Amino acid sequence: MSAENWYFIAVIAITAGITVLLRAFPFLLFSGGKKCPPVINYIGNVLAPAAIAMLVIYCFCSVYRSKSFTGGGFGIPEFAGSLTVILLHRWKRNPLLSIISGTAVYMVILQMFFP
């Protein structure tokens, strides 16, 4: 093997090792019956909704930034995908199903009607 191949293998191994350590860190830190600090519990409760809110804002920013309702689908794919997520989540209460379905509706409308 050439030196370049060994370099790539080393980079991948180091990256994988760091990823495993970062994933295991909370379990190592809070194992043995130790209680999580209140701030960690708070972050755990608010981080998922905050991430979803950020994605929603990012989704609709493209509609706002276009400053024109004559191109890009008038925001129709974004609103259809969002409506799909909202209705499916209220009906089935399954976040994964809602998000995947909303993304599929968004992409189908975007690709079929606004190429």
GROMACS .gro file of C-alpha atoms in nm:
model
  115
    1MET     CA    1   0.000   0.000   0.000
    2SER     CA    2   0.113   0.349  -0.074
    3ALA     CA    3   0.167   0.617   0.188
    4GLU     CA    4  -0.141   0.800   0.063
    5ASN     CA    5  -0.362   0.497   0.130
    6TRP     CA    6  -0.221   0.464   0.483
    7TYR     CA    7  -0.294   0.831   0.539
    8PHE     CA    8  -0.660   0.785   0.440
    9ILE     CA    9  -0.692   0.476   0.660
   10ALA     CA   10  -0.543   0.665   0.954
   11VAL     CA   11  -0.778   0.960   0.904
   12ILE     CA   12  -1.080   0.731   0.888
   13ALA     CA   13  -0.968   0.535   1.196
   14ILE     CA   14  -0.906   0.850   1.401
   15THR     CA   15  -1.239   1.001   1.296
   16ALA     CA   16  -1.423   0.678   1.380
   17GLY     CA   17  -1.248   0.655   1.718
   18ILE     CA   18  -1.337   1.013   1.811
   19THR     CA   19  -1.698   0.957   1.703
   20VAL     CA   20  -1.725   0.644   1.919
   21LEU     CA   21  -1.576   0.826   2.219
   22LEU     CA   22  -1.812   1.121   2.176
   23ARG     CA   23  -2.110   0.885   2.157
   24ALA     CA   24  -1.995   0.689   2.463
   25PHE     CA   25  -1.900   0.994   2.673
   26PRO     CA   26  -2.246   1.060   2.825
   27PHE     CA   27  -2.285   0.693   2.918
   28LEU     CA   28  -1.942   0.686   3.079
   29LEU     CA   29  -1.999   1.016   3.258
   30PHE     CA   30  -2.343   0.936   3.399
   31SER     CA   31  -2.313   0.561   3.460
   32GLY     CA   32  -2.327   0.400   3.801
   33GLY     CA   33  -2.648   0.564   3.919
   34LYS     CA   34  -2.519   0.920   3.894
   35LYS     CA   35  -2.794   1.172   3.835
   36CYS     CA   36  -2.781   1.407   3.539
   37PRO     CA   37  -2.749   1.775   3.627
   38PRO     CA   38  -3.072   1.973   3.573
   39VAL     CA   39  -2.917   2.170   3.288
   40ILE     CA   40  -2.852   1.848   3.094
   41ASN     CA   41  -3.215   1.740   3.143
   42TYR     CA   42  -3.332   2.084   3.028
   43ILE     CA   43  -3.117   2.069   2.714
   44GLY     CA   44  -3.248   1.719   2.644
   45ASN     CA   45  -3.605   1.846   2.666
   46VAL     CA   46  -3.568   2.157   2.450
   47LEU     CA   47  -3.307   2.057   2.191
   48ALA     CA   48  -3.531   1.842   1.969
   49PRO     CA   49  -3.812   2.100   1.940
   50ALA     CA   50  -3.554   2.374   1.884
   51ALA     CA   51  -3.392   2.175   1.602
   52ILE     CA   52  -3.731   2.114   1.439
   53ALA     CA   53  -3.817   2.485   1.471
   54MET     CA   54  -3.487   2.577   1.309
   55LEU     CA   55  -3.557   2.341   1.018
   56VAL     CA   56  -3.905   2.488   0.969
   57ILE     CA   57  -3.764   2.841   0.964
   58TYR     CA   58  -3.494   2.735   0.718
   59CYS     CA   59  -3.758   2.572   0.497
   60PHE     CA   60  -3.969   2.885   0.474
   61CYS     CA   61  -3.673   3.122   0.441
   62SER     CA   62  -3.630   3.010   0.081
   63VAL     CA   63  -3.986   3.121   0.009
   64TYR     CA   64  -3.929   3.456   0.178
   65ARG     CA   65  -3.587   3.514   0.018
   66SER     CA   66  -3.719   3.471  -0.333
   67LYS     CA   67  -3.916   3.799  -0.284
   68SER     CA   68  -4.119   3.694  -0.582
   69PHE     CA   69  -4.423   3.474  -0.607
   70THR     CA   70  -4.361   3.412  -0.977
   71GLY     CA   71  -4.085   3.153  -0.945
   72GLY     CA   72  -3.988   2.851  -0.744
   73GLY     CA   73  -4.338   2.718  -0.694
   74PHE     CA   74  -4.483   3.006  -0.494
   75GLY     CA   75  -4.398   2.816  -0.175
   76ILE     CA   76  -4.641   2.541  -0.271
   77PRO     CA   77  -4.397   2.250  -0.214
   78GLU     CA   78  -4.296   2.388   0.126
   79PHE     CA   79  -4.652   2.442   0.245
   80ALA     CA   80  -4.770   2.105   0.110
   81GLY     CA   81  -4.485   1.922   0.282
   82SER     CA   82  -4.546   2.109   0.607
   83LEU     CA   83  -4.918   2.042   0.594
   84THR     CA   84  -4.846   1.673   0.535
   85VAL     CA   85  -4.618   1.662   0.840
   86ILE     CA   86  -4.872   1.841   1.061
   87LEU     CA   87  -5.172   1.632   0.957
   88LEU     CA   88  -4.990   1.298   0.969
   89HIS     CA   89  -4.837   1.375   1.305
   90ARG     CA   90  -5.172   1.473   1.454
   91TRP     CA   91  -5.326   1.155   1.314
   92LYS     CA   92  -5.056   0.891   1.374
   93ARG     CA   93  -4.830   1.055   1.639
   94ASN     CA   94  -4.524   0.909   1.467
   95PRO     CA   95  -4.249   1.168   1.406
   96LEU     CA   96  -4.049   0.947   1.171
   97LEU     CA   97  -4.350   0.871   0.952
   98SER     CA   98  -4.451   1.238   0.950
   99ILE     CA   99  -4.108   1.373   0.859
  100ILE     CA  100  -4.038   1.113   0.589
  101SER     CA  101  -4.383   1.160   0.435
  102GLY     CA  102  -4.358   1.539   0.442
  103THR     CA  103  -4.016   1.523   0.279
  104ALA     CA  104  -4.147   1.286   0.012
  105VAL     CA  105  -4.445   1.512  -0.065
  106TYR     CA  106  -4.214   1.815  -0.085
  107MET     CA  107  -3.969   1.642  -0.319
  108VAL     CA  108  -4.238   1.492  -0.545
  109ILE     CA  109  -4.414   1.826  -0.588
  110LEU     CA  110  -4.084   2.009  -0.638
  111GLN     CA  111  -3.951   1.761  -0.896
  112MET     CA  112  -4.274   1.698  -1.087
  113PHE     CA  113  -4.427   2.043  -1.106
  114PHE     CA  114  -4.138   2.288  -1.061
  115PRO     CA  115  -3.829   2.138  -1.227
   0.00000   0.00000   0.00000
